[in-house]
Short mmCIF file of C-alpha atoms in Angstrom, two decimals:
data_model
loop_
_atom_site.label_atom_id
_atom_site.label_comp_id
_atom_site.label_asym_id
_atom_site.label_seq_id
_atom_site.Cartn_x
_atom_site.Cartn_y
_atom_site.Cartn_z
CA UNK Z 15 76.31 -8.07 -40.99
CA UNK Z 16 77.19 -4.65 -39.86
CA UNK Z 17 76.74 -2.41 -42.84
CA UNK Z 18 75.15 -2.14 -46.07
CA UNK Z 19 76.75 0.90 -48.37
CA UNK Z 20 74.25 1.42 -50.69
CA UNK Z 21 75.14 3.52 -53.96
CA UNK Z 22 72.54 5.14 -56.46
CA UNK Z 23 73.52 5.85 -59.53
CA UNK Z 24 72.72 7.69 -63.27
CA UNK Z 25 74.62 8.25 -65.62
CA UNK Z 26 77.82 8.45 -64.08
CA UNK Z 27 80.72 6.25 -64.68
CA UNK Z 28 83.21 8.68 -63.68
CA UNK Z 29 81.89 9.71 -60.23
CA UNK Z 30 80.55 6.18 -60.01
CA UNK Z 31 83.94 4.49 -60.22
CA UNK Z 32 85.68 6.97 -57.39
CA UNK Z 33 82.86 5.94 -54.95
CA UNK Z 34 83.18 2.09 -55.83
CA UNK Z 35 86.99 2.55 -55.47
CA UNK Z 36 86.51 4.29 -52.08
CA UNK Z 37 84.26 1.37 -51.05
CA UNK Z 38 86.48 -1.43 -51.34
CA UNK Z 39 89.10 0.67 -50.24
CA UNK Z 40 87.74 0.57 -46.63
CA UNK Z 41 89.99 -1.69 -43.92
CA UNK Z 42 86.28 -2.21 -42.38
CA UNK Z 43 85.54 -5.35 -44.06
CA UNK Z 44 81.70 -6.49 -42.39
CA UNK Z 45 79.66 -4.23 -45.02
CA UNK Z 46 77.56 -5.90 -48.00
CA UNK Z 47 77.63 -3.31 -51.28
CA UNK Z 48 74.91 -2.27 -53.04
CA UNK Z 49 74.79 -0.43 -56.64
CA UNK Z 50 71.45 0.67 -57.79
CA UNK Z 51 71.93 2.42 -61.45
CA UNK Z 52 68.67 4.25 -63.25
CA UNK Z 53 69.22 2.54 -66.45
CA UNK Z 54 72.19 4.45 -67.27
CA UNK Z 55 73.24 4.68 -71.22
CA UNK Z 56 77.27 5.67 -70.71
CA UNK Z 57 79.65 3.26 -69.49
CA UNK Z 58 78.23 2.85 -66.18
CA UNK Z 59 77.23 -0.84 -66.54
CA UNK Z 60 80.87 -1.63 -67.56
CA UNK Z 61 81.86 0.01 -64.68
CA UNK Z 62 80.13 -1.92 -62.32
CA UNK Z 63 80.90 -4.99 -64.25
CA UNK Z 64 84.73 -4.07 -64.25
CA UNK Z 65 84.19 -4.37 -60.09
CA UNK Z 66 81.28 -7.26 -59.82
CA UNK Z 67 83.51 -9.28 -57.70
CA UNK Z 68 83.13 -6.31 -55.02
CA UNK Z 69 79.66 -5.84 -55.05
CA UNK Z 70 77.11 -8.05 -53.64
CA UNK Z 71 74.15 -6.99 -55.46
CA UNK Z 72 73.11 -4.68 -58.41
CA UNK Z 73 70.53 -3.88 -61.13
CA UNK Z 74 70.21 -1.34 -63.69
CA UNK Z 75 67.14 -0.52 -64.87
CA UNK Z 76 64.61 2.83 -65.52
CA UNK Z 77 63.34 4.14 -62.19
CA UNK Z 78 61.67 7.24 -60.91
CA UNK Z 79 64.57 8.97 -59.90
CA UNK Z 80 67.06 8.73 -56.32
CA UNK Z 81 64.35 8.31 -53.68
CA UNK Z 82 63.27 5.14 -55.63
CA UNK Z 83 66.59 3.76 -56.07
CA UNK Z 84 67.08 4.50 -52.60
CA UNK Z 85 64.08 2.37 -51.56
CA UNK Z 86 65.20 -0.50 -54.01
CA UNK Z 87 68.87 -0.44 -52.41
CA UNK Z 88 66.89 -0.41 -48.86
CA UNK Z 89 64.55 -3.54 -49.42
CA UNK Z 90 67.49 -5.53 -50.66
CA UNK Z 91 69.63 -4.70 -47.31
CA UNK Z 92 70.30 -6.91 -44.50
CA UNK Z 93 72.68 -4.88 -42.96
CA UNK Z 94 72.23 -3.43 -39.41
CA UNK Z 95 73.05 -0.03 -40.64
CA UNK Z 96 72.44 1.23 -43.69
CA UNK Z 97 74.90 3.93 -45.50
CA UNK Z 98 73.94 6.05 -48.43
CA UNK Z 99 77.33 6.88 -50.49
CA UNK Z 100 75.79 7.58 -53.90
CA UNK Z 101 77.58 8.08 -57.29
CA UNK Z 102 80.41 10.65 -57.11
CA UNK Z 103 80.53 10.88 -53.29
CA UNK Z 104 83.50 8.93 -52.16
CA UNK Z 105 84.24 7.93 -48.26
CA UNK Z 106 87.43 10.65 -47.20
CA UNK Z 107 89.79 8.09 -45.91
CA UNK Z 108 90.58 3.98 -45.75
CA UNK Z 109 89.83 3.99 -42.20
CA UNK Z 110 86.40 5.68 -41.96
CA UNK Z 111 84.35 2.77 -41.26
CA UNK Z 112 86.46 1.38 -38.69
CA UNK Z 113 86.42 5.35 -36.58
CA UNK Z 114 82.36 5.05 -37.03
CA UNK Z 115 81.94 1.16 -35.98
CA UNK Z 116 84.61 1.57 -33.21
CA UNK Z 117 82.29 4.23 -31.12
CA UNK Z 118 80.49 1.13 -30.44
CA UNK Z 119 77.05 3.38 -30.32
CA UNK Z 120 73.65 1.92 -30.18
CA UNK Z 121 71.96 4.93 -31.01
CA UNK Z 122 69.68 4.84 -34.19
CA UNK Z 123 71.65 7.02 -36.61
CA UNK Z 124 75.08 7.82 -35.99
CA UNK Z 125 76.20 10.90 -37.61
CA UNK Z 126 79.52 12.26 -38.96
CA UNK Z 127 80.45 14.84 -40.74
CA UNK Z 128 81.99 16.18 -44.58
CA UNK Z 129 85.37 17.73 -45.84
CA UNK Z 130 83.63 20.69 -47.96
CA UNK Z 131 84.50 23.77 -46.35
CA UNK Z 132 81.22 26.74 -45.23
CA UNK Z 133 78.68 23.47 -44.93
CA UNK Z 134 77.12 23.46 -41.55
CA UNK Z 135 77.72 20.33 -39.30
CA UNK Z 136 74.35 19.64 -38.10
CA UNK Z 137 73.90 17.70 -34.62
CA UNK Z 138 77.67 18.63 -33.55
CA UNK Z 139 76.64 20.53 -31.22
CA UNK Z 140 72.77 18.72 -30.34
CA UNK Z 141 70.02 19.23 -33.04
CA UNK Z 142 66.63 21.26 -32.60
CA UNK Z 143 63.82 21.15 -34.58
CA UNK Z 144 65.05 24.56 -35.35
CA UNK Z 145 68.18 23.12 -36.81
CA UNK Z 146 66.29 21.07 -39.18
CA UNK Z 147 63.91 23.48 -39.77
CA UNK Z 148 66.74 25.68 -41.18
CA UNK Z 149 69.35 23.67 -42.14
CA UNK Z 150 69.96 19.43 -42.97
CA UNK Z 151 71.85 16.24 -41.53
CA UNK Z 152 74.45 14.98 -43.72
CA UNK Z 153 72.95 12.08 -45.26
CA UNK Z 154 75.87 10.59 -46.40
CA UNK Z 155 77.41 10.91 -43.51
CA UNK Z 156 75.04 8.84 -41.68
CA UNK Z 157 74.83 5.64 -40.41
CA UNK Z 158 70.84 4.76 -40.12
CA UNK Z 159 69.45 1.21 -38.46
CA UNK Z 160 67.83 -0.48 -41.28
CA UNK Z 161 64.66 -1.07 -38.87
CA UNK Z 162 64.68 2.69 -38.60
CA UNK Z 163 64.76 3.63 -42.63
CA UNK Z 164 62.03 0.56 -43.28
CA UNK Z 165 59.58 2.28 -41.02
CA UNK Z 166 60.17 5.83 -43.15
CA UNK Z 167 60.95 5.10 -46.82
CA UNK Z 168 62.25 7.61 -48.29
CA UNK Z 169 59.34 9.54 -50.38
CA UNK Z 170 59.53 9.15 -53.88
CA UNK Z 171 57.09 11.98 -55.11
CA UNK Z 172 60.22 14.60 -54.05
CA UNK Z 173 62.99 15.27 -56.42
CA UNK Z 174 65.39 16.85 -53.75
CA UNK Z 175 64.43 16.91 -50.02
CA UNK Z 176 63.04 13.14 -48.71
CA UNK Z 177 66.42 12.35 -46.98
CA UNK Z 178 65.45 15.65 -45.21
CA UNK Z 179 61.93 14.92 -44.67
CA UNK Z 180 63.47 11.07 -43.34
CA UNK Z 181 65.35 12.82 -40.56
CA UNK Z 182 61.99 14.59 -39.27
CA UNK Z 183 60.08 12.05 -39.30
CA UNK Z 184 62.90 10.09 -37.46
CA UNK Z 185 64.30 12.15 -35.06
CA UNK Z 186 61.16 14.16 -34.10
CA UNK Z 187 57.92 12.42 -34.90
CA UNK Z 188 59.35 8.66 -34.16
CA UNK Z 189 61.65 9.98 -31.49
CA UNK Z 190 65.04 7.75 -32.89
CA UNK Z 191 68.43 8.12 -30.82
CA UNK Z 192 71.29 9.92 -32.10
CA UNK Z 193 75.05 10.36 -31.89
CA UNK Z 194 77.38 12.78 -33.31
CA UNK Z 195 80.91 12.50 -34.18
CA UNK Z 196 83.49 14.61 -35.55
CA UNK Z 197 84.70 12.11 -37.85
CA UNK Z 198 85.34 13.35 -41.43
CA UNK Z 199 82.37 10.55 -43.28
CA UNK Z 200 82.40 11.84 -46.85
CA UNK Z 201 84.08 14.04 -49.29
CA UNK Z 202 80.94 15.04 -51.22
CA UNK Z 203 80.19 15.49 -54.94
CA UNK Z 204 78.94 19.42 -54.94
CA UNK Z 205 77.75 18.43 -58.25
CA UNK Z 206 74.82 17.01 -57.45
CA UNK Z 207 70.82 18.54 -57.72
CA UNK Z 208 70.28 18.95 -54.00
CA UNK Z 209 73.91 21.55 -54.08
CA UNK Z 210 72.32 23.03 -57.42
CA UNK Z 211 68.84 24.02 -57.64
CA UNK Z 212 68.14 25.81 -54.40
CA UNK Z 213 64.79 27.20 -55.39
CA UNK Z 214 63.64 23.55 -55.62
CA UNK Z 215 64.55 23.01 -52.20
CA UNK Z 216 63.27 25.81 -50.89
CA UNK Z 217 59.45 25.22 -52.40
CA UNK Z 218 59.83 21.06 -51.54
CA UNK Z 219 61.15 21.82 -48.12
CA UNK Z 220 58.06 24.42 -47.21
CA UNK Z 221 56.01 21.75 -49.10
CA UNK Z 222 57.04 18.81 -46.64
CA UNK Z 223 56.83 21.01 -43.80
CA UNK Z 224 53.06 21.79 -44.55
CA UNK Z 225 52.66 17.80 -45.11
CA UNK Z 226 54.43 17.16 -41.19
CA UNK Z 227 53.43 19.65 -38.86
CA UNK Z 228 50.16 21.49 -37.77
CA UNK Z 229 49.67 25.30 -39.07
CA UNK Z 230 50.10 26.75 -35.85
CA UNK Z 231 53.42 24.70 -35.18
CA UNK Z 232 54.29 25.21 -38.44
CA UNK Z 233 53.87 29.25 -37.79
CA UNK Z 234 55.55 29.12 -34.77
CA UNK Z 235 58.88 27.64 -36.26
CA UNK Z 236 58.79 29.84 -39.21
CA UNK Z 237 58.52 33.07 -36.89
CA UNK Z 238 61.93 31.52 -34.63
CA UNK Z 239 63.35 30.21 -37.33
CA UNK Z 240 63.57 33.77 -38.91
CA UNK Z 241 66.21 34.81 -35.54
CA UNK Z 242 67.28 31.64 -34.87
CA UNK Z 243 70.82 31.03 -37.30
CA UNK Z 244 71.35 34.74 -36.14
CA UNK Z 245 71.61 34.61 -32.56
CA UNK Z 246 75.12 34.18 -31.82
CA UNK Z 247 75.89 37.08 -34.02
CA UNK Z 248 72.78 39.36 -32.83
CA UNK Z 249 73.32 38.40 -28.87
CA UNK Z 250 76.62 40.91 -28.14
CA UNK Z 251 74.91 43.70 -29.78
CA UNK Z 252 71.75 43.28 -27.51
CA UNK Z 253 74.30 43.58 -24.75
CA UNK Z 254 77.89 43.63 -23.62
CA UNK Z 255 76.51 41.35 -20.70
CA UNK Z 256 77.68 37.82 -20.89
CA UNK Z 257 75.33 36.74 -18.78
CA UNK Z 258 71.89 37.82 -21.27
CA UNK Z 259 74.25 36.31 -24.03
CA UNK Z 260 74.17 32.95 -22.28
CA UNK Z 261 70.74 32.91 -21.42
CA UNK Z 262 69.50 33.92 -24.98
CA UNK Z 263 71.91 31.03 -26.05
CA UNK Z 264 70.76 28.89 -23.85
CA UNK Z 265 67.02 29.03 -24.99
CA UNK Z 266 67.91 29.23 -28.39
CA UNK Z 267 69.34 25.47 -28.38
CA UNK Z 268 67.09 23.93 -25.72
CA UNK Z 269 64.30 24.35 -27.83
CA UNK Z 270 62.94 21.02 -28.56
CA UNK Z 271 66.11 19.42 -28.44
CA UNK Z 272 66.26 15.54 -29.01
CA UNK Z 273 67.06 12.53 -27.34
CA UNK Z 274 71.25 12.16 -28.03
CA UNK Z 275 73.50 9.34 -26.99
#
């Protein structure tokens, strides 16, 4: 089996529904589907009953939160990649799947991209730890080996940034192969906590961070990170040369670039 979609869900029926509908909408056909609800008390659970024929596996019961019904949807997959397309988010055309699987990449996590407009596309153009420092992969516009997620669950004792903190430990500390393409994934739900509560973010994110990476990396990232986003736009003031332009370009995105396919 290809793919296993998996879909977390609380208390949702509404946004729940458009992402099941978006599912089965899919011409790709070799995907298993996955619902993983909190224990929800509105209609949910007659939502997923109204579409049981679709999905291959589902539970509802109290958890502690996404992560963990992220890492029940994960032990239950067999698929060789896993997808996260969780309640509300909904896949932005029947012919997704088919674009992603007919790259015919290898690499460890193939990534797409989102049809909200002034989110930044991170990896279209190669990621640094720099990028991640400052800014996030889509997650549900990612296609991640199963092997890959296994070896870093996603960790449960964060409300908001462990899909974030999964990427770094993938795609820096375990080195995993990646692949960018410009194919619209996911129209996302804006609605959710990690698009809401950006002080949270900010403190788990610095908290992670101090949890991955020794102090004087950790300072050293901090202190480029601070230029970084702002080079393109701070480069032609420096000077009308296009030749220092390139060159501080050029070291801005070399910087501890990672392995690509």
């Amino acid at each position: 089996m290809k793919l296993s979609i998996i879909t977390v869900n609380y208390n949702d029926a509404k946004g729940l529904e458009r992402t099941i509908k978006s599912v089965i909408s899919q011409s790709f056909k070799d995907y298993e589907f996955i619902i993983i609800d909190g224990g929800s008390t509105d209609s949910s659970i007659d939502v997923i009953k109204k579409y049981e024929n679709y999905i291959d596996y589902w539970v509802s019961e109290q958890d502690g939160g996404i992560y963990q019904g992220m890492n029940k949807g994960l032990r239950q997959a067999k698929g060789e990649y896993l997808n996260f397309m969780n309640g509300g988010d909904c896949y932005h055309s029947a012919d997704v799947l088919d674009k992603i699987f007919a790259l015919n990449s290898d690499a460890d996590i193939i990534t797409g991209t989102h049809s909200e407009n002034g989110i930044r596309n991170v990896g279209k153009d190669g990621i640094t730890m720099l990028d991640l420092y400052k800014w996030a992969i889509d997650h549900q516009a990612s296609f991640i080996r199963r092997e890959v997620a296994l070896r870093h669950p996603y960790d449960e004792k964060y409300r908001i940034v462990s899909d974030w903190k999964f990427f770094i430990e993938a795609l820096v500390i375990d080195n995993c192969s990646f692949c960018y393409t410009d194919t619209v994934v996911v129209d996302v739900d804006m609605k959710g906590i990690s698009n809401t509560n950006f002080n949270l973010d900010r403190l788990e994110r610095e908290t992670v961070l101090k949890e991955l990476l020794p102090d004087r990396i950790l300072k050293d990232y901090q202190m480029m990170a601070s230029i970084h986003p702002d080079l393109i736009e701070v480069a032609p003031r420096i000077s009308k040369s296009q030749t220092i332009r390139r060159v501080i370009l050029t070291i801005a995105h070399r910087l501890l670039r990672i392995k690509r396919i």
